[in-house]
Coordinates of C-alpha atoms and ligand atoms in Angstrom, one line a residue:
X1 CA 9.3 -108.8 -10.2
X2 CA 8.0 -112.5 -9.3
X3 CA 9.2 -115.4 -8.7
X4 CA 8.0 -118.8 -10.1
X5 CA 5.4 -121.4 -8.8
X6 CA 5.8 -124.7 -7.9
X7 CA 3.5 -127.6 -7.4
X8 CA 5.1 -130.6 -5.7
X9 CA 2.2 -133.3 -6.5
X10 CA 1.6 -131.9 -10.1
X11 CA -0.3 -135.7 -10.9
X12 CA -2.4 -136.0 -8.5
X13 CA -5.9 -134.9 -8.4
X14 CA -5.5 -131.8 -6.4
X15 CA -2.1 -130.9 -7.7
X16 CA -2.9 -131.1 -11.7
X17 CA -6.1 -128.4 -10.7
X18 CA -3.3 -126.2 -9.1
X19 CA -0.9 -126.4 -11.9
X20 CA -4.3 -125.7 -14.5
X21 CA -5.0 -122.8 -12.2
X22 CA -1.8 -121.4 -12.2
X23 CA -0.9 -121.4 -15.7
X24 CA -4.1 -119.7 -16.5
X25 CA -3.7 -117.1 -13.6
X26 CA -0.7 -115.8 -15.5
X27 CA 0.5 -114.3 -12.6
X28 CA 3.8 -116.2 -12.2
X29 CA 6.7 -115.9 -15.2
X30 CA 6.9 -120.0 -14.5
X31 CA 4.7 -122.6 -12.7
X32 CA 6.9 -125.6 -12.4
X33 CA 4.9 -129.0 -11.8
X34 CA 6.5 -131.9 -10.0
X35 CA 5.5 -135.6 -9.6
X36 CA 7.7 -138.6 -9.4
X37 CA 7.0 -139.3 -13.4
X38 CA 7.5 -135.6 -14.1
X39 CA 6.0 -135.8 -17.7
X40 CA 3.4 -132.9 -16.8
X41 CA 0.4 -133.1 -18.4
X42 CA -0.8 -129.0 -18.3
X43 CA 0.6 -126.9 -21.6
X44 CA 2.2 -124.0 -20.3
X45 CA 3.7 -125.6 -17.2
X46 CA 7.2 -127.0 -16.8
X47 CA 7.4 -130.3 -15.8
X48 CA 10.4 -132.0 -13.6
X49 CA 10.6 -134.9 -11.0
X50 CA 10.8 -135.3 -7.7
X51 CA 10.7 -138.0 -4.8
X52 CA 10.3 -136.8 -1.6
X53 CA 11.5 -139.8 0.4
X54 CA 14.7 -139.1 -1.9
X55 CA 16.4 -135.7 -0.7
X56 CA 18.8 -135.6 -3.3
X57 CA 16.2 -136.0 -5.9
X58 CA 14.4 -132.9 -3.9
X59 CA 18.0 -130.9 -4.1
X60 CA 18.7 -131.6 -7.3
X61 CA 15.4 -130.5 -8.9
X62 CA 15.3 -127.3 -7.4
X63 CA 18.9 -126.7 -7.9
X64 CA 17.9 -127.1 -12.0
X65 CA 15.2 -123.9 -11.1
X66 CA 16.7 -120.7 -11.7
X67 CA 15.4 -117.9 -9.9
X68 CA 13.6 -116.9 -6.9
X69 CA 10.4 -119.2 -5.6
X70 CA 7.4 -117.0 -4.7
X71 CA 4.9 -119.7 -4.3
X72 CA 5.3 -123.5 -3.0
X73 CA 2.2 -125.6 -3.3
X74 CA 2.7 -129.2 -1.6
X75 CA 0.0 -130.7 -3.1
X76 CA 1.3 -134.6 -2.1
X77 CA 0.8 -137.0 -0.1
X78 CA -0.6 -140.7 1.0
X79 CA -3.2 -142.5 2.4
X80 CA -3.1 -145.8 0.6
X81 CA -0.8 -147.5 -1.3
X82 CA -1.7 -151.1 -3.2
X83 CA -2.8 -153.4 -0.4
X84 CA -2.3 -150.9 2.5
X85 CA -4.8 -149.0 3.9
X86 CA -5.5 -146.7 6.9
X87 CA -5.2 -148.7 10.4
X88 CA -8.9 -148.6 11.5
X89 CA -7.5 -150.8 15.4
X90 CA -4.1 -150.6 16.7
X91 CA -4.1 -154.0 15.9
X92 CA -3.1 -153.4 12.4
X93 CA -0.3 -150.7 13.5
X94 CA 3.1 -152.0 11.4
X95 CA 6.2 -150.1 11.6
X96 CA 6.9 -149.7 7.9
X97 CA 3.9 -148.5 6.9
X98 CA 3.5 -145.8 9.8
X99 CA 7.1 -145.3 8.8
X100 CA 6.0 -144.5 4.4
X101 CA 3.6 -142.4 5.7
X102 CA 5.8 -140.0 7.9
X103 CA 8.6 -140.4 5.1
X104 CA 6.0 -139.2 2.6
X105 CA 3.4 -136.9 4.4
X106 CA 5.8 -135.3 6.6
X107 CA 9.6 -135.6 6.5
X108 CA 9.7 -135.2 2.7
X109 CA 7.5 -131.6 2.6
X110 CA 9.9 -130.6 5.1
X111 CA 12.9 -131.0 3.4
X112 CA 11.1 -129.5 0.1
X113 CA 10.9 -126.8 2.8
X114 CA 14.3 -126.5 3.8
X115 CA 15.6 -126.7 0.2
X116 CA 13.1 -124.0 -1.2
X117 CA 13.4 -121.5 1.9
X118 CA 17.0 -119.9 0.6
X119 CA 15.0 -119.5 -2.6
X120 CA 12.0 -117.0 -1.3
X121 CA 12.3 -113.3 -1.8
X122 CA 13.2 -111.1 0.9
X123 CA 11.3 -108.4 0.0
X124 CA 8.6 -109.1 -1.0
X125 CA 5.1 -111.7 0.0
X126 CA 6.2 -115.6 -0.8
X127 CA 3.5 -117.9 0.1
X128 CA 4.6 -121.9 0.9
X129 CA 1.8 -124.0 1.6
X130 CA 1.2 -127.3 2.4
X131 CA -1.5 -129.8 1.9
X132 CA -2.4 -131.4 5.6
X133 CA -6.0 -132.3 6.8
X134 CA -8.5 -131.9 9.3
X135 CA -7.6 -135.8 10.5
X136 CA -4.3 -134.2 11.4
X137 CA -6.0 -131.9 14.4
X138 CA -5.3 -133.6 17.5
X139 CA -8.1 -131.7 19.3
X140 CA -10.5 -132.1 16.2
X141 CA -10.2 -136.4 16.8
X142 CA -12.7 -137.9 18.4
X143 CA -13.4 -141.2 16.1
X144 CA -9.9 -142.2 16.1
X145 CA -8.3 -144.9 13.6
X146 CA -6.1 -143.7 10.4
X147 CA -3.1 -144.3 13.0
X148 CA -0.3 -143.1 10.5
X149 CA -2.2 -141.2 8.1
X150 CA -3.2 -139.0 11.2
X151 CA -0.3 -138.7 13.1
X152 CA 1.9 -137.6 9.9
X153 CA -0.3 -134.7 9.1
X154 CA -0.1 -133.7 13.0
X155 CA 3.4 -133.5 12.4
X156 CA 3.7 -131.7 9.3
X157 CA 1.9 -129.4 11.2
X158 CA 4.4 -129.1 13.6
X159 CA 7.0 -129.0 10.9
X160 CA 5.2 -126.2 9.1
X161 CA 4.6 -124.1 12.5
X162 CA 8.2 -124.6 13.3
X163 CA 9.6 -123.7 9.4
X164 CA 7.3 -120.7 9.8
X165 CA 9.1 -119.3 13.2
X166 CA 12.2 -119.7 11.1
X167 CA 11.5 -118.5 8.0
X168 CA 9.9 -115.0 9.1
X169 CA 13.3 -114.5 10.6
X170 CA 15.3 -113.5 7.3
X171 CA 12.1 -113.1 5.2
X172 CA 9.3 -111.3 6.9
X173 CA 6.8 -111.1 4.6
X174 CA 7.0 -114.6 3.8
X175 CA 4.2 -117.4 5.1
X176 CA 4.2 -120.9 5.6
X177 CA 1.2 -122.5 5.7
X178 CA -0.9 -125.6 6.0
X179 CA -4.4 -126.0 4.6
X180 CA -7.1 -128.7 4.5
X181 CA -8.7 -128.6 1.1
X182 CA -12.0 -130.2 1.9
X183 CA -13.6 -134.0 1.0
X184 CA -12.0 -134.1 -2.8
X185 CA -13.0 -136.5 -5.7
X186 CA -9.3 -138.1 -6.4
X187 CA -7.5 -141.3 -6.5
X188 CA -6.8 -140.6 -2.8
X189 CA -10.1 -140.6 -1.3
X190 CA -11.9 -142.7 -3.4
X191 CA -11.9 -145.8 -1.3
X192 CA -13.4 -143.7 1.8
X193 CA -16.3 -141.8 0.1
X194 CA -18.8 -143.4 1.4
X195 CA -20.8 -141.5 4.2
X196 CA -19.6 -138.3 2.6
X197 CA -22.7 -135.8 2.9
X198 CA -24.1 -134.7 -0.3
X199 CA -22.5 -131.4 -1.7
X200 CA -19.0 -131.9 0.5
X201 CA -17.5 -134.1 -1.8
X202 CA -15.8 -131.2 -4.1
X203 CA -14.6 -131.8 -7.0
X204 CA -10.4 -130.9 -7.6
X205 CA -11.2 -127.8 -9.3
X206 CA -13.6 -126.5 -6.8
X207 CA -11.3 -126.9 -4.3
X208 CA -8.5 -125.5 -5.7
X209 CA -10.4 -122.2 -6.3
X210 CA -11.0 -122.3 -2.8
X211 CA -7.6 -123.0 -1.6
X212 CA -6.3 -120.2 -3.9
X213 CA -8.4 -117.3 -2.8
X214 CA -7.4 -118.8 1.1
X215 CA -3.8 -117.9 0.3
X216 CA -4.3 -115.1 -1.6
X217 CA -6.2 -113.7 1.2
X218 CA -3.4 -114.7 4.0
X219 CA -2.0 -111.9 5.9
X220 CA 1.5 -112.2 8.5
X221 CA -0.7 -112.9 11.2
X222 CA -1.5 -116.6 9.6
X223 CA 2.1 -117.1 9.7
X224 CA 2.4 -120.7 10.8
X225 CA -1.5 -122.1 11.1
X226 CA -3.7 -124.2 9.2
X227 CA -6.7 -123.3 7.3
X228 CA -9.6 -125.2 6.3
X229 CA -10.4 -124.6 2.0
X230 CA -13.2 -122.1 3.5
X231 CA -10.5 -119.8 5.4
X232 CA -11.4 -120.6 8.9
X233 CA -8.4 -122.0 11.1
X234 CA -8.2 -125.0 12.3
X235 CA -6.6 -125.8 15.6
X236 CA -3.7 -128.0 15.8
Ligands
LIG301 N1 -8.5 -135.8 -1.5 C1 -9.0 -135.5 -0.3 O1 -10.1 -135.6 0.1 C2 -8.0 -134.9 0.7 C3 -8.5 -134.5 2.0 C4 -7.6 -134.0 2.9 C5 -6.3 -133.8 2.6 N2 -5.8 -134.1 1.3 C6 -4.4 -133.9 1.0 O2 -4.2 -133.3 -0.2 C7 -3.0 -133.7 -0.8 C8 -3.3 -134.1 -2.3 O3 -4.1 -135.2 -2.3 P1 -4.9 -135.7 -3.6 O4 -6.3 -136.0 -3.1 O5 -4.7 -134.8 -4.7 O6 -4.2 -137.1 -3.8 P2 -3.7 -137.9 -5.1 O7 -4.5 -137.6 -6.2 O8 -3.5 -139.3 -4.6 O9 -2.3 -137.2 -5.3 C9 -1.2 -137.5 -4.5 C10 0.1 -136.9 -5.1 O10 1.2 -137.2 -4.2 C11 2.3 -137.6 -4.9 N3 3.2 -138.4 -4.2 C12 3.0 -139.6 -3.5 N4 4.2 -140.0 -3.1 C13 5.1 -139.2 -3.4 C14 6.5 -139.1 -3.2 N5 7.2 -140.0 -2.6 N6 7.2 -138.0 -3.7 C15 6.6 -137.1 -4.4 N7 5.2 -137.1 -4.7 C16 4.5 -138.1 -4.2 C17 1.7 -138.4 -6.1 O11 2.6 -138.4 -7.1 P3 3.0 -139.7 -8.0 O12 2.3 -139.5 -9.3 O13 4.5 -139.5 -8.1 O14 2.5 -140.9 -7.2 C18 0.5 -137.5 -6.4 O15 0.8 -136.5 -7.3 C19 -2.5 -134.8 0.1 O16 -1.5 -134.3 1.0 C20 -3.7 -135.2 0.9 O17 -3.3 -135.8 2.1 C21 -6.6 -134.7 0.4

């Protein structure tokens, strides 16, 4: 038996690859795709909304799933939004900004997280990953900037390491995850692709194959870490 798939981020660049790649896969009885629009986009997938800065939106949607979850892709986030950008000096630090990005980036996968745990199987492999970066390694900065955009991934890779100590508990052969998934070609990178080495700008499908054979490839031991879209660790 399996469980459904689920692709929180289904309209963004990365997340509508995932939810292609799913549905094709054929491996999972339902791949549910949800963005804040929820109207989908993939045949074959089921669309449905979701806010993560709304936890009541997140419990609601996947108290409408039946089933078990086997597979939790968090395939949202931020890095802009209209007029704001990264911080490139502390000067431009503002509270409600750093504040969006932590709601967004961090506080909201972890309560996806917390509503979809009860959900995995507990006998058998579940897989929840989560989108973070390589900008969210604290021992991997060294050019600084990106104040919020940074910090946020750091902690939802805390947040991740933490649900993953957790987690294994009740379910053993479950694993939560974060993964970087490369320089991509979407909405959310755009304004920062300049500079990008030729050939390391990968496009949303190309990533997403990546990603995929990373987490199929995942054994208990990568319980808890972060891994680069070419399946080497990054530390945090
Ligand atoms: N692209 C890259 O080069 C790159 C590099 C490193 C890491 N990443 C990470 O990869 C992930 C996906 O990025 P992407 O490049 O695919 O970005 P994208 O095309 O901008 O997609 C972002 C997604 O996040 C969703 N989202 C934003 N705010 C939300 C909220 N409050 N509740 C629910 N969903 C929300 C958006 O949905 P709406 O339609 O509802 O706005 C959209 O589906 C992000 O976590 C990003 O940090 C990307």
């Amino acid at each position: 038996m399996t469980g459904s798939a689920v692709v929180i981020g289904a309209s963004g660049g990365i997340g509508t690859a995932l939810v292609r790649a799913l549905v094709a896969d054929a491996r999972y009885p339902a791949v549910h795709a949800l963005s804040r629009r929820g109207d989908g986009g993939v045949d074959g997938a089921i669309p449905g909304t979701i806010d993560l800065t709304d936890e009541a939106s997140i419990a609601a949607t996947f108290d409408r799933m039946a089933g078990d979850i086997d597979l939790l892709l968090i395939a949202s986030g931020i890095l802009h939004d209209g007029a704001r950008r990264p911080e490139r000096s502390l000067r431009e630090l503002d509270a409600d900004w750093m504040a969006r990005n932590f709601a967004v980036n961090a506080i909201g996968p972890a309560l996806a997280i917390k509503h979809v745990a009860p959900r995995l199987p507990r006998d058998r492999r579940s897989v929840v990953a989560a989108l973070s970066a390589r900008v969210g390694s604290i021992s991997d900065n060294r050019i600084g900037g990106w104040y919020g955009y940074r910090a946020s991934k750091a902690a939802l890779n805390m947040l991740v390491r933490s649900a993953s100590i957790e987690i294994a508990r009740s379910r053993p052969k479950a694993l939560v995850v974060g993964l970087h998934p490369g320089t991509v070609d979407t909405a959310l990178s755009t304004p920062f692709q300049t500079g990008v080495p030729a050939g390391r700008l990968f496009t949303p499908e190309r990533s997403v194959h990546a990603l995929l054979s990373v987490i199929d490839g995942l054994d208990v031991a990568a319980n808890g870490h972060l891994f680069a879209w070419d399946g080497r660790e990054i530390q945090p």
